[in-house]
Amino acid sequence: MKIAVPYENGMVFQHFGHTAEFKFYEVENGQVTTSEVVSTNGQGHGALVGFLAQHNANVVFCGGISGPADAAVADYLAGKLRFDPNAHCDHHDHGEGHHCGEHHCGGHSCGQ
């Protein structure tokens, strides 16, 4: 199994569609065997689907998870990962024309 986590400075990044990196974890028999951080090369929102498919991700963390990425994966593998209602997008100004959960890509809604 391969787990993909939006990643920044060791932590789960809170805005899936704007993550600059993913940390990928290879898992066998319930244990992480390898991990690597991979740049998205500026891809965002809808383009990330192809990026994740290209990297053969089976599991993707994409919201409601906070804290260190390695700990979140360990909790997932132990069956203890829980939704965090306080996890939210706070990496940019939420000024006029932007609302997390309501992004638009090139004039169409991209589901983020």
Tab-separated table of N, CA, C and O in Angstrom:
chain	number	residue	atom	x	y	z
A	1	MET	N	0.860	-1.167	0.000
A	1	MET	CA	0.000	0.000	0.000
A	1	MET	C	0.902	1.225	0.000
A	1	MET	O	1.975	1.226	0.599
A	2	LYS	N	0.445	2.286	-0.637
A	2	LYS	CA	1.178	3.549	-0.648
A	2	LYS	C	0.255	4.664	-0.166
A	2	LYS	O	-0.819	4.878	-0.710
A	3	ILE	N	0.698	5.370	0.871
A	3	ILE	CA	-0.072	6.452	1.476
A	3	ILE	C	0.543	7.784	1.054
A	3	ILE	O	1.765	7.952	1.102
A	4	ALA	N	-0.291	8.736	0.648
A	4	ALA	CA	0.151	10.078	0.272
A	4	ALA	C	-0.413	11.091	1.265
A	4	ALA	O	-1.616	11.098	1.535
A	5	VAL	N	0.477	11.940	1.797
A	5	VAL	CA	0.074	12.948	2.774
A	5	VAL	C	0.535	14.324	2.289
A	5	VAL	O	1.725	14.509	2.030
A	6	PRO	N	-0.373	15.315	2.150
A	6	PRO	CA	0.059	16.677	1.839
A	6	PRO	C	1.007	17.118	2.953
A	6	PRO	O	0.699	16.930	4.132
A	7	TYR	N	2.134	17.700	2.593
A	7	TYR	CA	3.246	17.799	3.534
A	7	TYR	C	3.923	19.164	3.494
A	7	TYR	O	4.114	19.738	2.427
A	8	GLU	N	4.290	19.666	4.693
A	8	GLU	CA	5.094	20.876	4.796
A	8	GLU	C	5.813	20.866	6.141
A	8	GLU	O	5.174	20.800	7.197
A	9	ASN	N	7.147	20.901	6.090
A	9	ASN	CA	7.976	20.987	7.309
A	9	ASN	C	7.623	19.930	8.350
A	9	ASN	O	7.502	20.234	9.533
A	10	GLY	N	7.416	18.703	7.918
A	10	GLY	CA	7.139	17.609	8.840
A	10	GLY	C	5.688	17.456	9.238
A	10	GLY	O	5.321	16.479	9.887
A	11	MET	N	4.862	18.404	8.864
A	11	MET	CA	3.464	18.405	9.291
A	11	MET	C	2.522	18.087	8.131
A	11	MET	O	2.881	18.268	6.966
A	12	VAL	N	1.310	17.639	8.483
A	12	VAL	CA	0.262	17.475	7.483
A	12	VAL	C	-0.136	18.876	7.041
A	12	VAL	O	-0.518	19.719	7.862
A	13	PHE	N	-0.020	19.154	5.739
A	13	PHE	CA	-0.377	20.469	5.205
A	13	PHE	C	-1.892	20.548	5.096
A	13	PHE	O	-2.539	19.621	4.607
A	14	GLN	N	-2.469	21.639	5.522
A	14	GLN	CA	-3.922	21.740	5.669
A	14	GLN	C	-4.693	22.112	4.413
A	14	GLN	O	-5.920	22.116	4.428
A	15	HIS	N	-4.022	22.406	3.317
A	15	HIS	CA	-4.755	22.784	2.110
A	15	HIS	C	-4.323	21.867	0.970
A	15	HIS	O	-3.392	22.172	0.229
A	16	PHE	N	-4.992	20.740	0.845
A	16	PHE	CA	-4.658	19.697	-0.126
A	16	PHE	C	-4.357	20.258	-1.511
A	16	PHE	O	-3.340	19.928	-2.110
A	17	GLY	N	-5.203	21.106	-2.040
A	17	GLY	CA	-5.070	21.606	-3.403
A	17	GLY	C	-3.921	22.569	-3.620
A	17	GLY	O	-3.591	22.881	-4.747
A	18	HIS	N	-3.305	23.056	-2.540
A	18	HIS	CA	-2.189	23.992	-2.664
A	18	HIS	C	-0.890	23.425	-2.111
A	18	HIS	O	0.084	24.169	-1.983
A	19	THR	N	-0.856	22.144	-1.779
A	19	THR	CA	0.369	21.583	-1.214
A	19	THR	C	1.498	21.579	-2.242
A	19	THR	O	1.279	21.283	-3.411
A	20	ALA	N	2.676	21.965	-1.796
A	20	ALA	CA	3.844	21.979	-2.677
A	20	ALA	C	4.547	20.625	-2.684
A	20	ALA	O	5.328	20.338	-3.589
A	21	GLU	N	4.251	19.806	-1.672
A	21	GLU	CA	4.893	18.492	-1.551
A	21	GLU	C	3.926	17.474	-0.966
A	21	GLU	O	3.015	17.836	-0.225
A	22	PHE	N	4.152	16.229	-1.308
A	22	PHE	CA	3.499	15.106	-0.647
A	22	PHE	C	4.584	14.239	-0.054
A	22	PHE	O	5.660	14.090	-0.635
A	23	LYS	N	4.301	13.655	1.086
A	23	LYS	CA	5.176	12.622	1.607
A	23	LYS	C	4.476	11.299	1.325
A	23	LYS	O	3.315	11.113	1.681
A	24	PHE	N	5.193	10.422	0.626
A	24	PHE	CA	4.671	9.111	0.275
A	24	PHE	C	5.277	8.065	1.204
A	24	PHE	O	6.489	8.069	1.434
A	25	TYR	N	4.424	7.177	1.695
A	25	TYR	CA	4.840	6.110	2.603
A	25	TYR	C	4.520	4.766	1.955
A	25	TYR	O	3.359	4.508	1.628
A	26	GLU	N	5.511	3.925	1.769
A	26	GLU	CA	5.305	2.548	1.323
A	26	GLU	C	5.047	1.712	2.566
A	26	GLU	O	5.811	1.777	3.541
A	27	VAL	N	3.983	0.912	2.540
A	27	VAL	CA	3.603	0.117	3.702
A	27	VAL	C	3.469	-1.346	3.297
A	27	VAL	O	2.827	-1.664	2.290
A	28	GLU	N	4.088	-2.215	4.086
A	28	GLU	CA	3.942	-3.665	3.914
A	28	GLU	C	3.689	-4.277	5.271
A	28	GLU	O	4.365	-3.937	6.253
A	29	ASN	N	2.724	-5.174	5.334
A	29	ASN	CA	2.386	-5.862	6.579
A	29	ASN	C	2.152	-4.891	7.740
A	29	ASN	O	2.574	-5.135	8.867
A	30	GLY	N	1.493	-3.768	7.444
A	30	GLY	CA	1.139	-2.804	8.473
A	30	GLY	C	2.280	-1.942	8.975
A	30	GLY	O	2.113	-1.216	9.948
A	31	GLN	N	3.437	-1.991	8.309
A	31	GLN	CA	4.598	-1.216	8.736
A	31	GLN	C	5.117	-0.352	7.589
A	31	GLN	O	5.151	-0.810	6.444
A	32	VAL	N	5.543	0.863	7.889
A	32	VAL	CA	6.159	1.726	6.884
A	32	VAL	C	7.533	1.150	6.565
A	32	VAL	O	8.344	0.932	7.464
A	33	THR	N	7.770	0.878	5.272
A	33	THR	CA	9.067	0.346	4.856
A	33	THR	C	9.966	1.437	4.290
A	33	THR	O	11.180	1.393	4.493
A	34	THR	N	9.396	2.395	3.596
A	34	THR	CA	10.157	3.539	3.085
A	34	THR	C	9.234	4.742	3.016
A	34	THR	O	8.006	4.606	3.005
A	35	SER	N	9.850	5.925	2.946
A	35	SER	CA	9.077	7.145	2.723
A	35	SER	C	9.945	8.119	1.945
A	35	SER	O	11.175	8.042	1.982
A	36	GLU	N	9.266	9.005	1.210
A	36	GLU	CA	9.979	10.046	0.472
A	36	GLU	C	9.073	11.246	0.292
A	36	GLU	O	7.859	11.124	0.200
A	37	VAL	N	9.691	12.425	0.259
A	37	VAL	CA	8.974	13.666	0.013
A	37	VAL	C	9.168	14.013	-1.459
A	37	VAL	O	10.281	14.011	-1.969
A	38	VAL	N	8.032	14.287	-2.147
A	38	VAL	CA	8.063	14.563	-3.585
A	38	VAL	C	7.363	15.896	-3.857
A	38	VAL	O	6.257	16.126	-3.372
A	39	SER	N	8.008	16.742	-4.637
A	39	SER	CA	7.434	18.028	-5.023
A	39	SER	C	6.301	17.825	-6.024
A	39	SER	O	6.379	16.967	-6.901
A	40	THR	N	5.271	18.642	-5.905
A	40	THR	CA	4.169	18.610	-6.875
A	40	THR	C	4.496	19.448	-8.109
A	40	THR	O	3.701	19.489	-9.042
A	41	ASN	N	5.631	20.116	-8.105
A	41	ASN	CA	6.042	20.977	-9.220
A	41	ASN	C	4.979	22.008	-9.584
A	41	ASN	O	4.732	22.281	-10.753
A	42	GLY	N	4.321	22.543	-8.566
A	42	GLY	CA	3.344	23.595	-8.788
A	42	GLY	C	1.968	23.118	-9.217
A	42	GLY	O	1.083	23.922	-9.444
A	43	GLN	N	1.780	21.806	-9.329
A	43	GLN	CA	0.456	21.302	-9.702
A	43	GLN	C	-0.492	21.507	-8.526
A	43	GLN	O	-0.091	21.417	-7.376
A	44	GLY	N	-1.732	21.743	-8.811
A	44	GLY	CA	-2.698	21.951	-7.747
A	44	GLY	C	-4.071	21.460	-8.128
A	44	GLY	O	-4.335	21.141	-9.280
A	45	HIS	N	-4.922	21.381	-7.144
A	45	HIS	CA	-6.316	20.988	-7.279
A	45	HIS	C	-6.500	19.775	-8.201
A	45	HIS	O	-5.965	18.714	-7.906
A	46	GLY	N	-7.208	19.900	-9.290
A	46	GLY	CA	-7.539	18.771	-10.162
A	46	GLY	C	-6.327	18.052	-10.721
A	46	GLY	O	-6.357	16.845	-10.924
A	47	ALA	N	-5.222	18.766	-10.963
A	47	ALA	CA	-4.016	18.131	-11.506
A	47	ALA	C	-3.395	17.160	-10.515
A	47	ALA	O	-2.664	16.246	-10.911
A	48	LEU	N	-3.695	17.331	-9.241
A	48	LEU	CA	-3.110	16.442	-8.241
A	48	LEU	C	-3.633	15.016	-8.363
A	48	LEU	O	-2.951	14.074	-7.956
A	49	VAL	N	-4.796	14.822	-8.924
A	49	VAL	CA	-5.327	13.469	-9.121
A	49	VAL	C	-4.368	12.669	-9.997
A	49	VAL	O	-3.986	11.545	-9.665
A	50	GLY	N	-3.955	13.252	-11.119
A	50	GLY	CA	-3.000	12.586	-11.997
A	50	GLY	C	-1.658	12.386	-11.324
A	50	GLY	O	-1.021	11.334	-11.477
A	51	PHE	N	-1.208	13.377	-10.561
A	51	PHE	CA	0.051	13.287	-9.826
A	51	PHE	C	0.022	12.109	-8.856
A	51	PHE	O	0.954	11.305	-8.798
A	52	LEU	N	-1.057	11.987	-8.096
A	52	LEU	CA	-1.178	10.896	-7.122
A	52	LEU	C	-1.294	9.538	-7.811
A	52	LEU	O	-0.719	8.557	-7.351
A	53	ALA	N	-2.018	9.478	-8.918
A	53	ALA	CA	-2.118	8.231	-9.683
A	53	ALA	C	-0.758	7.837	-10.248
A	53	ALA	O	-0.380	6.657	-10.213
A	54	GLN	N	-0.016	8.806	-10.741
A	54	GLN	CA	1.326	8.550	-11.282
A	54	GLN	C	2.239	7.961	-10.210
A	54	GLN	O	3.104	7.138	-10.506
A	55	HIS	N	2.035	8.355	-8.965
A	55	HIS	CA	2.852	7.859	-7.855
A	55	HIS	C	2.214	6.657	-7.159
A	55	HIS	O	2.673	6.246	-6.090
A	56	ASN	N	1.158	6.102	-7.770
A	56	ASN	CA	0.513	4.868	-7.286
A	56	ASN	C	-0.001	4.947	-5.847
A	56	ASN	O	0.088	3.977	-5.101
A	57	ALA	N	-0.548	6.087	-5.466
A	57	ALA	CA	-1.097	6.236	-4.116
A	57	ALA	C	-2.390	5.451	-3.993
A	57	ALA	O	-3.261	5.519	-4.848
A	58	ASN	N	-2.500	4.686	-2.905
A	58	ASN	CA	-3.717	3.934	-2.599
A	58	ASN	C	-4.577	4.643	-1.558
A	58	ASN	O	-5.788	4.446	-1.508
A	59	VAL	N	-3.926	5.427	-0.688
A	59	VAL	CA	-4.592	6.135	0.397
A	59	VAL	C	-4.095	7.577	0.368
A	59	VAL	O	-2.895	7.802	0.221
A	60	VAL	N	-5.018	8.530	0.506
A	60	VAL	CA	-4.647	9.947	0.503
A	60	VAL	C	-5.296	10.623	1.706
A	60	VAL	O	-6.496	10.489	1.925
A	61	PHE	N	-4.511	11.347	2.472
A	61	PHE	CA	-5.046	12.183	3.546
A	61	PHE	C	-5.349	13.529	2.914
A	61	PHE	O	-4.475	14.132	2.302
A	62	CYS	N	-6.592	14.020	3.076
A	62	CYS	CA	-6.910	15.277	2.392
A	62	CYS	C	-7.759	16.233	3.207
A	62	CYS	O	-8.283	17.191	2.682
A	63	GLY	N	-7.892	16.049	4.480
A	63	GLY	CA	-8.625	17.027	5.278
A	63	GLY	C	-8.936	16.516	6.665
A	63	GLY	O	-9.085	15.317	6.876
A	64	GLY	N	-8.992	17.409	7.618
A	64	GLY	CA	-9.363	17.053	8.972
A	64	GLY	C	-8.301	16.284	9.727
A	64	GLY	O	-8.596	15.649	10.734
A	65	ILE	N	-7.060	16.347	9.250
A	65	ILE	CA	-5.953	15.679	9.915
A	65	ILE	C	-4.903	16.740	10.203
A	65	ILE	O	-4.515	17.497	9.318
A	66	SER	N	-4.422	16.809	11.443
A	66	SER	CA	-3.397	17.799	11.772
A	66	SER	C	-2.256	17.118	12.502
A	66	SER	O	-2.358	15.971	12.907
A	67	GLY	N	-1.177	17.851	12.652
A	67	GLY	CA	-0.026	17.364	13.393
A	67	GLY	C	1.041	16.796	12.487
A	67	GLY	O	0.987	16.944	11.260
A	68	PRO	N	2.027	16.134	13.089
A	68	PRO	CA	3.127	15.561	12.315
A	68	PRO	C	2.637	14.480	11.353
A	68	PRO	O	1.825	13.625	11.721
A	69	ALA	N	3.133	14.528	10.124
A	69	ALA	CA	2.715	13.565	9.102
A	69	ALA	C	3.044	12.131	9.506
A	69	ALA	O	2.212	11.236	9.351
A	70	ASP	N	4.248	11.898	10.039
A	70	ASP	CA	4.645	10.539	10.421
A	70	ASP	C	3.716	9.975	11.496
A	70	ASP	O	3.327	8.812	11.450
A	71	ALA	N	3.327	10.810	12.457
A	71	ALA	CA	2.423	10.369	13.519
A	71	ALA	C	1.034	10.063	12.967
A	71	ALA	O	0.390	9.098	13.395
A	72	ALA	N	0.566	10.864	12.003
A	72	ALA	CA	-0.753	10.621	11.404
A	72	ALA	C	-0.764	9.277	10.675
A	72	ALA	O	-1.734	8.524	10.775
A	73	VAL	N	0.309	8.961	9.961
A	73	VAL	CA	0.387	7.678	9.261
A	73	VAL	C	0.445	6.532	10.267
A	73	VAL	O	-0.245	5.524	10.103
A	74	ALA	N	1.222	6.689	11.330
A	74	ALA	CA	1.294	5.652	12.371
A	74	ALA	C	-0.082	5.426	12.995
A	74	ALA	O	-0.499	4.278	13.210
A	75	ASP	N	-0.814	6.508	13.263
A	75	ASP	CA	-2.169	6.387	13.817
A	75	ASP	C	-3.094	5.691	12.836
A	75	ASP	O	-3.917	4.844	13.224
A	76	TYR	N	-2.994	6.025	11.558
A	76	TYR	CA	-3.812	5.371	10.534
A	76	TYR	C	-3.556	3.868	10.519
A	76	TYR	O	-4.490	3.067	10.529
A	77	LEU	N	-2.294	3.492	10.519
A	77	LEU	CA	-1.942	2.064	10.468
A	77	LEU	C	-2.373	1.323	11.730
A	77	LEU	O	-2.659	0.122	11.678
A	78	ALA	N	-2.451	2.039	12.860
A	78	ALA	CA	-2.885	1.440	14.120
A	78	ALA	C	-4.402	1.506	14.305
A	78	ALA	O	-4.926	1.041	15.318
A	79	GLY	N	-5.103	2.098	13.322
A	79	GLY	CA	-6.558	2.220	13.425
A	79	GLY	C	-6.996	3.297	14.395
A	79	GLY	O	-8.129	3.284	14.872
A	80	LYS	N	-6.117	4.261	14.698
A	80	LYS	CA	-6.418	5.302	15.678
A	80	LYS	C	-6.537	6.700	15.079
A	80	LYS	O	-6.707	7.664	15.809
A	81	LEU	N	-6.443	6.842	13.764
A	81	LEU	CA	-6.511	8.166	13.143
A	81	LEU	C	-7.926	8.706	13.278
A	81	LEU	O	-8.896	8.026	12.958
A	82	ARG	N	-8.034	9.926	13.756
A	82	ARG	CA	-9.341	10.554	13.977
A	82	ARG	C	-9.422	11.890	13.263
A	82	ARG	O	-8.440	12.627	13.172
A	83	PHE	N	-10.620	12.203	12.821
A	83	PHE	CA	-10.915	13.506	12.224
A	83	PHE	C	-10.711	14.583	13.278
A	83	PHE	O	-11.150	14.443	14.415
A	84	ASP	N	-10.042	15.660	12.912
A	84	ASP	CA	-9.813	16.785	13.806
A	84	ASP	C	-10.638	17.973	13.313
A	84	ASP	O	-10.284	18.607	12.326
A	85	PRO	N	-11.746	18.291	13.983
A	85	PRO	CA	-12.598	19.392	13.518
A	85	PRO	C	-11.905	20.747	13.598
A	85	PRO	O	-12.350	21.712	12.993
A	86	ASN	N	-10.790	20.834	14.318
A	86	ASN	CA	-10.060	22.096	14.429
A	86	ASN	C	-9.000	22.265	13.351
A	86	ASN	O	-8.403	23.331	13.237
A	87	ALA	N	-8.743	21.215	12.576
A	87	ALA	CA	-7.773	21.321	11.482
A	87	ALA	C	-8.402	22.170	10.390
A	87	ALA	O	-9.500	21.900	9.927
A	88	HIS	N	-7.704	23.226	10.018
A	88	HIS	CA	-8.249	24.117	8.996
A	88	HIS	C	-7.127	24.781	8.218
A	88	HIS	O	-5.995	24.852	8.653
A	89	CYS	N	-7.482	25.262	7.077
A	89	CYS	CA	-6.585	25.952	6.160
A	89	CYS	C	-6.273	27.326	6.743
A	89	CYS	O	-7.156	28.150	6.895
A	90	ASP	N	-4.994	27.556	7.083
A	90	ASP	CA	-4.636	28.857	7.630
A	90	ASP	C	-3.334	29.393	7.040
A	90	ASP	O	-2.704	30.264	7.612
A	91	HIS	N	-2.971	28.899	5.861
A	91	HIS	CA	-1.686	29.270	5.279
A	91	HIS	C	-1.735	30.539	4.436
A	91	HIS	O	-0.717	30.995	3.968
A	92	HIS	N	-2.896	31.105	4.255
A	92	HIS	CA	-2.995	32.312	3.442
A	92	HIS	C	-4.117	33.190	3.959
A	92	HIS	O	-4.931	32.770	4.763
A	93	ASP	N	-4.133	34.401	3.481
A	93	ASP	CA	-5.174	35.342	3.854
A	93	ASP	C	-6.503	34.898	3.259
A	93	ASP	O	-6.593	34.584	2.087
A	94	HIS	N	-7.530	34.853	4.072
A	94	HIS	CA	-8.863	34.512	3.588
A	94	HIS	C	-9.613	35.794	3.256
A	94	HIS	O	-10.644	36.109	3.835
A	95	GLY	N	-9.062	36.518	2.327
A	95	GLY	CA	-9.658	37.786	1.927
A	95	GLY	C	-10.815	37.603	0.982
A	95	GLY	O	-11.284	36.500	0.723
A	96	GLU	N	-11.253	38.700	0.465
A	96	GLU	CA	-12.382	38.701	-0.447
A	96	GLU	C	-12.116	37.790	-1.632
A	96	GLU	O	-11.029	37.759	-2.186
A	97	GLY	N	-13.099	37.008	-2.005
A	97	GLY	CA	-12.987	36.141	-3.169
A	97	GLY	C	-12.385	34.785	-2.878
A	97	GLY	O	-12.213	33.982	-3.774
A	98	HIS	N	-12.054	34.482	-1.615
A	98	HIS	CA	-11.479	33.170	-1.302
A	98	HIS	C	-12.136	32.606	-0.060
A	98	HIS	O	-12.207	33.272	0.964
A	99	HIS	N	-12.594	31.384	-0.187
A	99	HIS	CA	-13.165	30.668	0.944
A	99	HIS	C	-12.691	29.233	0.854
A	99	HIS	O	-12.876	28.591	-0.169
A	100	CYS	N	-12.045	28.734	1.911
A	100	CYS	CA	-11.600	27.341	1.881
A	100	CYS	C	-12.817	26.444	1.664
A	100	CYS	O	-13.874	26.676	2.222
A	101	GLY	N	-12.633	25.454	0.844
A	101	GLY	CA	-13.735	24.570	0.506
A	101	GLY	C	-14.503	25.041	-0.710
A	101	GLY	O	-15.388	24.363	-1.188
A	102	GLU	N	-14.160	26.214	-1.209
A	102	GLU	CA	-14.876	26.756	-2.363
A	102	GLU	C	-13.871	27.414	-3.302
A	102	GLU	O	-13.793	28.624	-3.408
A	103	HIS	N	-13.080	26.596	-3.948
A	103	HIS	CA	-12.076	27.099	-4.882
A	103	HIS	C	-12.558	26.899	-6.293
A	103	HIS	O	-13.343	26.014	-6.582
A	104	HIS	N	-12.067	27.690	-7.186
A	104	HIS	CA	-12.435	27.579	-8.590
A	104	HIS	C	-11.171	27.572	-9.429
A	104	HIS	O	-10.281	28.379	-9.218
A	105	CYS	N	-11.087	26.632	-10.335
A	105	CYS	CA	-9.901	26.472	-11.167
A	105	CYS	C	-10.291	26.737	-12.619
A	105	CYS	O	-11.051	25.978	-13.191
A	106	GLY	N	-9.787	27.785	-13.159
A	106	GLY	CA	-10.040	28.079	-14.563
A	106	GLY	C	-11.510	28.205	-14.899
A	106	GLY	O	-11.940	27.813	-15.978
A	107	GLY	N	-12.303	28.705	-13.976
A	107	GLY	CA	-13.707	28.941	-14.258
A	107	GLY	C	-14.616	27.769	-13.925
A	107	GLY	O	-15.816	27.859	-14.036
A	108	HIS	N	-14.039	26.623	-13.490
A	108	HIS	CA	-14.894	25.515	-13.088
A	108	HIS	C	-14.554	25.098	-11.671
A	108	HIS	O	-13.444	25.256	-11.215
A	109	SER	N	-15.529	24.603	-10.974
A	109	SER	CA	-15.302	24.156	-9.612
A	109	SER	C	-14.492	22.871	-9.656
A	109	SER	O	-14.744	21.991	-10.459
A	110	CYS	N	-13.474	22.777	-8.807
A	110	CYS	CA	-12.609	21.603	-8.833
A	110	CYS	C	-12.791	20.731	-7.603
A	110	CYS	O	-12.017	19.833	-7.368
A	111	GLY	N	-13.796	20.996	-6.801
A	111	GLY	CA	-14.101	20.137	-5.671
A	111	GLY	C	-13.291	20.444	-4.425
A	111	GLY	O	-13.440	19.779	-3.426
A	112	GLN	N	-12.414	21.398	-4.454
A	112	GLN	CA	-11.618	21.752	-3.273
A	112	GLN	C	-12.138	23.029	-2.683
A	112	GLN	O	-12.363	23.978	-3.313
